[in-house]
XYZ file of C-alpha atoms in Angstrom:
418
model
C 128.577 185.907 179.610
C 128.351 185.865 175.824
C 129.302 189.110 174.093
C 129.114 190.105 170.435
C 130.159 192.912 168.144
C 129.426 193.839 164.526
C 130.161 196.623 162.071
C 129.840 197.355 158.354
C 131.733 199.621 155.948
C 131.062 200.828 152.413
C 134.634 202.010 151.805
C 136.010 201.153 148.357
C 139.453 200.316 149.765
C 139.507 197.082 151.766
C 142.118 198.363 154.211
C 140.044 201.429 154.987
C 137.011 199.203 155.441
C 138.907 197.002 157.917
C 140.153 200.088 159.763
C 136.539 201.099 160.231
C 134.953 197.789 161.209
C 137.581 195.985 163.306
C 137.925 198.582 166.101
C 134.158 199.119 166.153
C 133.371 195.403 166.535
C 136.197 194.812 169.037
C 134.900 197.671 171.153
C 131.492 196.025 171.366
C 132.739 192.512 172.076
C 134.980 193.721 174.900
C 138.122 191.688 174.284
C 139.694 189.125 171.981
C 136.899 187.231 170.174
C 136.605 183.452 169.989
C 135.020 183.626 166.521
C 135.150 186.126 163.655
C 132.804 186.041 160.649
C 133.344 188.317 157.650
C 131.319 188.980 154.494
C 132.558 191.173 151.639
C 131.335 192.099 148.169
C 133.126 191.143 144.967
C 134.862 194.532 144.872
C 137.044 193.177 147.713
C 137.451 189.629 146.352
C 141.013 190.149 145.129
C 141.993 191.335 148.608
C 140.534 188.265 150.369
C 143.905 186.973 151.595
C 144.811 190.368 153.017
C 141.415 190.604 154.696
C 141.915 187.240 156.409
C 145.444 188.071 157.547
C 144.399 191.461 158.922
C 141.478 189.944 160.813
C 143.727 187.308 162.367
C 146.502 189.740 163.322
C 144.232 192.435 164.714
C 141.781 190.194 166.595
C 144.221 187.561 167.836
C 142.139 184.613 166.654
C 142.490 182.070 163.875
C 138.825 181.031 164.174
C 137.709 183.007 161.127
C 135.179 182.139 158.437
C 133.917 184.353 155.643
C 132.960 184.665 152.009
C 132.178 186.942 149.106
C 128.630 188.214 148.730
C 126.363 190.027 146.318
C 125.546 192.393 149.172
C 126.302 192.541 152.894
C 124.207 193.262 155.971
C 125.141 194.999 159.214
C 124.121 197.734 161.657
C 120.495 197.333 160.588
C 121.488 198.140 156.985
C 121.516 196.205 153.727
C 124.386 197.270 151.481
C 123.283 196.671 147.880
C 124.934 197.608 144.577
C 128.004 199.164 146.207
C 131.135 197.880 147.943
C 130.541 196.465 151.381
C 132.411 194.634 154.127
C 130.724 193.372 157.304
C 132.423 191.828 160.336
C 130.807 189.971 163.240
C 132.673 188.848 166.359
C 131.718 186.681 169.337
C 133.178 185.898 172.734
C 131.844 182.484 173.738
C 133.118 181.459 177.203
C 133.164 177.695 177.682
C 132.188 177.017 174.058
C 134.371 174.841 171.849
C 134.821 176.680 168.545
C 135.746 174.228 165.775
C 136.344 175.796 162.345
C 136.556 173.479 159.337
C 136.870 173.495 155.561
C 135.006 170.928 153.458
C 136.504 169.519 150.276
C 134.722 167.631 147.513
C 136.676 164.425 146.842
C 136.291 162.028 143.890
C 135.367 158.443 144.851
C 134.888 155.328 142.738
C 131.091 155.482 143.098
C 130.673 159.262 143.015
C 132.112 161.973 145.235
C 132.635 162.428 148.947
C 133.020 165.252 151.411
C 136.210 165.498 153.447
C 136.931 167.729 156.411
C 133.769 167.310 158.484
C 134.565 167.642 162.233
C 133.860 164.841 164.674
C 130.782 165.810 166.709
C 129.800 163.158 169.296
C 126.051 162.662 169.659
C 126.080 163.712 173.306
C 127.499 167.158 172.516
C 125.207 170.140 172.208
C 126.306 171.498 168.835
C 125.251 173.906 166.113
C 126.927 174.488 162.749
C 127.400 177.614 160.644
C 128.124 176.777 157.002
C 129.095 178.899 153.973
C 129.165 176.934 150.710
C 130.051 177.652 147.096
C 127.010 176.982 144.846
C 129.152 175.962 141.858
C 131.270 173.295 143.539
C 129.549 172.116 146.743
C 126.439 169.852 146.622
C 124.730 171.391 149.653
C 121.337 169.747 149.096
C 122.736 166.215 148.997
C 125.152 166.926 151.832
C 122.383 168.163 154.133
C 120.210 165.185 153.244
C 122.992 162.810 154.263
C 123.726 164.831 157.403
C 120.057 164.678 158.425
C 120.305 160.901 158.307
C 123.639 160.495 160.071
C 123.401 163.285 162.667
C 119.679 163.965 163.141
C 118.849 167.077 165.106
C 122.134 168.869 164.380
C 121.097 172.348 163.180
C 122.966 173.853 160.214
C 122.517 177.530 159.379
C 124.208 179.604 156.723
C 124.114 180.467 153.075
C 125.422 179.783 149.614
C 128.187 182.184 148.590
C 127.105 184.807 146.067
C 128.444 187.558 143.855
C 130.084 185.666 140.973
C 128.535 184.101 137.877
C 131.020 181.323 137.300
C 132.996 178.746 139.252
C 136.355 179.721 140.696
C 135.606 183.397 141.289
C 134.055 183.191 144.739
C 136.308 183.477 147.783
C 135.852 181.626 151.078
C 137.911 182.165 154.233
C 138.871 179.473 156.723
C 141.266 181.050 159.181
C 143.912 182.651 156.995
C 143.415 180.036 154.267
C 141.743 181.143 151.033
C 139.489 178.799 149.026
C 137.683 179.275 145.718
C 135.298 176.340 146.147
C 133.914 173.779 148.565
C 132.586 175.058 151.885
C 133.782 176.543 155.154
C 132.131 176.550 158.526
C 132.377 176.294 162.254
C 130.854 173.909 164.786
C 129.977 175.478 168.131
C 129.754 173.000 170.983
C 128.773 173.901 174.522
C 126.918 176.578 176.478
C 125.396 178.739 173.771
C 121.776 178.600 172.635
C 121.586 179.174 168.874
C 117.977 179.400 167.741
C 116.966 179.244 164.093
C 114.406 181.479 162.420
C 113.656 180.499 158.819
C 111.201 182.770 157.026
C 110.270 181.339 153.632
C 108.349 184.408 152.542
C 105.006 182.699 151.955
C 101.578 182.359 153.483
C 99.360 179.268 153.231
C 96.156 179.415 151.201
C 93.327 176.913 151.012
C 93.373 173.773 153.160
C 95.983 171.083 153.788
C 95.482 167.686 152.183
C 97.319 164.389 152.362
C 98.855 162.927 149.210
C 96.723 159.869 148.484
C 98.361 158.962 145.174
C 101.659 160.086 143.696
C 105.188 159.133 142.728
C 108.469 161.001 142.574
C 107.644 164.668 142.276
C 104.230 164.045 140.668
C 101.110 164.305 142.839
C 98.097 162.571 141.288
C 95.621 162.874 144.166
C 95.214 165.073 147.229
C 92.702 163.975 149.841
C 91.270 161.325 147.516
C 90.585 163.723 144.628
C 92.677 164.707 141.588
C 95.307 167.228 142.626
C 94.180 169.633 139.879
C 90.665 169.632 141.370
C 92.101 170.624 144.744
C 94.080 173.350 142.984
C 90.933 174.684 141.288
C 89.095 174.541 144.611
C 91.804 176.635 146.229
C 91.916 179.149 143.362
C 88.165 179.708 143.572
C 88.567 180.971 147.120
C 91.275 183.544 146.378
C 90.713 187.265 145.995
C 91.641 189.111 142.791
C 95.065 190.232 144.110
C 96.057 186.692 145.056
C 94.924 185.361 141.677
C 97.110 187.964 139.947
C 100.057 186.827 142.040
C 99.530 183.251 140.986
C 99.457 184.195 137.317
C 102.837 185.831 137.918
C 104.342 182.616 139.259
C 103.759 183.205 142.970
C 102.139 179.826 143.717
C 104.188 177.427 145.836
C 103.598 174.103 147.567
C 104.295 173.584 151.267
C 105.297 170.096 152.398
C 104.763 169.247 156.064
C 107.970 167.971 157.645
C 106.677 166.688 160.995
C 103.438 164.779 160.433
C 103.049 164.030 164.158
C 101.724 167.517 164.909
C 97.987 167.924 165.457
C 97.824 171.047 163.274
C 100.143 172.879 160.926
C 101.202 176.520 160.725
C 104.076 178.648 159.441
C 107.372 176.967 160.148
C 105.896 173.494 159.687
C 106.141 173.549 155.882
C 109.074 173.201 153.538
C 108.119 175.473 150.636
C 108.909 174.340 147.102
C 107.806 175.576 143.680
C 104.801 174.309 141.730
C 106.275 173.270 138.391
C 103.038 172.683 136.527
C 99.586 171.090 136.350
C 98.074 168.716 133.793
C 94.277 169.079 133.478
C 94.050 165.880 131.415
C 95.582 163.615 134.048
C 94.591 165.750 137.047
C 98.189 165.720 138.339
C 100.558 168.462 139.510
C 104.358 168.535 139.546
C 106.313 169.827 142.560
C 109.971 170.918 142.634
C 110.831 168.145 145.106
C 109.934 164.529 145.751
C 106.742 163.819 147.689
C 105.475 160.762 149.543
C 102.051 159.179 149.828
C 100.573 160.219 153.175
C 102.546 163.479 153.290
C 100.489 166.629 153.908
C 100.653 169.416 151.324
C 99.183 172.902 151.287
C 99.402 175.550 148.592
C 101.208 178.790 149.477
C 101.363 182.220 147.877
C 104.513 184.364 147.744
C 104.791 188.121 147.307
C 106.291 191.084 149.172
C 103.289 191.368 151.489
C 103.364 187.656 152.286
C 107.120 187.765 152.865
C 106.767 190.761 155.199
C 103.912 189.131 157.098
C 105.747 185.821 157.421
C 108.918 187.445 158.752
C 107.036 189.596 161.270
C 105.107 186.600 162.624
C 108.198 184.434 162.993
C 110.091 187.252 164.712
C 107.317 187.821 167.283
C 108.732 185.490 169.986
C 112.382 186.456 169.445
C 112.446 189.285 172.002
C 111.529 186.793 174.742
C 114.686 184.812 173.937
C 116.865 187.771 175.011
C 119.068 187.597 171.877
C 122.692 188.657 172.190
C 123.902 188.365 168.580
C 122.491 187.525 165.128
C 123.741 186.230 161.786
C 121.306 186.858 158.908
C 121.359 185.041 155.562
C 118.882 186.657 153.183
C 118.130 185.556 149.627
C 119.585 187.778 146.928
C 116.088 187.873 145.421
C 114.883 189.836 148.424
C 116.143 193.324 149.232
C 115.096 196.699 147.829
C 114.062 195.342 144.432
C 111.520 192.964 145.933
C 110.188 194.893 148.921
C 110.325 198.342 147.335
C 112.190 199.746 150.335
C 115.762 199.534 151.628
C 116.883 197.473 154.620
C 113.645 195.460 154.929
C 114.923 192.259 156.540
C 117.759 193.930 158.429
C 115.521 196.607 159.963
C 112.903 194.127 161.136
C 115.460 191.749 162.627
C 117.176 194.677 164.369
C 113.883 195.799 165.912
C 112.941 192.265 167.025
C 116.335 191.623 168.652
C 116.681 195.002 170.391
C 119.566 195.915 168.062
C 121.715 192.918 169.007
C 124.991 192.983 167.005
C 124.173 191.560 163.593
C 125.878 190.839 160.292
C 124.956 188.828 157.239
C 124.848 188.713 153.466
C 122.597 188.214 150.463
C 122.968 184.540 149.579
C 122.422 182.399 146.500
C 120.509 179.885 148.640
C 119.922 179.785 152.371
C 120.504 176.966 154.865
C 118.303 176.340 157.875
C 116.205 173.733 159.664
C 112.479 173.143 159.193
C 110.783 170.603 161.452
C 114.135 169.508 162.879
C 115.711 168.769 159.483
C 118.150 170.927 157.510
C 117.338 172.126 154.002
C 118.642 174.337 151.225
C 116.052 177.083 150.633
C 115.391 179.818 148.124
C 113.841 183.246 148.645
C 114.288 182.817 152.385
C 115.587 184.859 155.294
C 117.408 182.395 157.551
C 118.956 183.571 160.780
C 120.990 182.226 163.686
C 119.971 183.975 166.906
C 122.580 183.611 169.664
C 121.204 183.541 173.221
C 122.456 182.647 176.676
C 122.008 178.883 177.248
C 118.612 177.817 178.542
C 120.041 174.931 180.576
C 123.302 174.751 182.498
C 126.039 173.033 180.527
C 129.354 172.010 182.129
C 132.250 174.132 180.939
C 134.333 172.362 178.341
C 137.944 171.501 178.946
C 139.968 174.386 177.473
C 142.827 172.027 176.675
C 140.465 169.984 174.550
C 139.365 173.174 172.764
C 142.946 173.984 171.837
C 143.607 170.524 170.430
C 143.107 170.033 166.683
C 139.648 168.652 165.944
C 139.501 165.167 164.492
C 137.810 164.611 161.174
C 135.473 161.909 159.995
C 136.253 160.014 156.775
C 134.798 161.518 153.605
C 131.007 161.207 153.529
C 130.058 159.392 150.303
C 126.839 160.261 148.526
C 125.298 160.220 145.097
C 124.073 163.545 143.688
C 120.252 163.568 143.561
C 118.488 162.983 140.267
C 116.718 165.973 138.809
C 112.943 165.680 139.379
C 110.854 164.769 136.393
C 108.179 167.246 135.453
């Protein structure tokens, strides 16, 4: 049976914080954990090595990942604007736990990524990933991963808390990094379900792109895109129109066009960069394709609350055992006007399953079976007992060092033209 434990501390001294959280989490997990995840604010950044060593010594595992954060989440709380350290532990019988650290390597035709674990296609696998926004090209990496290992879910967040490269701290076992990415692949009998709340609600009607190029949409449903935008605006109430004037208008791109109808969770939400009444075109903060379905979305605190509540509705039926929550650093008390918004709602929906997380500078999670880097999102990994029986993995194989694939070459994406 899977067991989990989590705890959070606001102690200013990192050793005191560890003394508070480690026994509490170990008591919940009921033995030596197979995986430890730790998030800590920048007040504890200088003590990152000591934090990693203490976690390893006191839990008996080297399978540790962690990072600095603008704020941490745990025990149904969101720790903002004060020191915080959150620990999450998991016992995963029969699951192969494969920690890794990713390095950005220079190549003749660009850069590559080294350190990715070998994950055979027949394995049931999920990946947790923590990446530095200054040094790791998460968007391009996920795009390449979607092509080479389709269907492999990646959940996590971009490390936060610092304003310049080299100041973030990432943990991989007892190793300390100031860039790149760290993560863990989990292979075997654990059901990790993704919930990705993008904080928006759709408005108007969906239309197919009938003419466009790059990130410019000329026509939607056979008419100038600006006309469709005006049509949508005419149907909004006064509150929604005020939101749009404040920059709350987004564009949702359908990921899986094979569905008969589209709802929340079917759209990848990106910003609307602008509209040109003379040409009738709009610019989107991502590339679009002719034939792709788009629908305008509105974003505000009410929409974000509604979206999260709707997506959390089925979670109780999954019988969740543990949760990792990656919430955008643009959410929190300043956006919702109340403390602990995301944490409290996730806690209620999961029957207070042990949870930890952090406020991220970008969130990772799948939409329509493909992984993306999001903004203003609450992305969560919900750990459940496996739905289907999976043969127990060979423990000797688990103990063996994981093999790595060669560096994955890619070219950084070109910035979209407005």
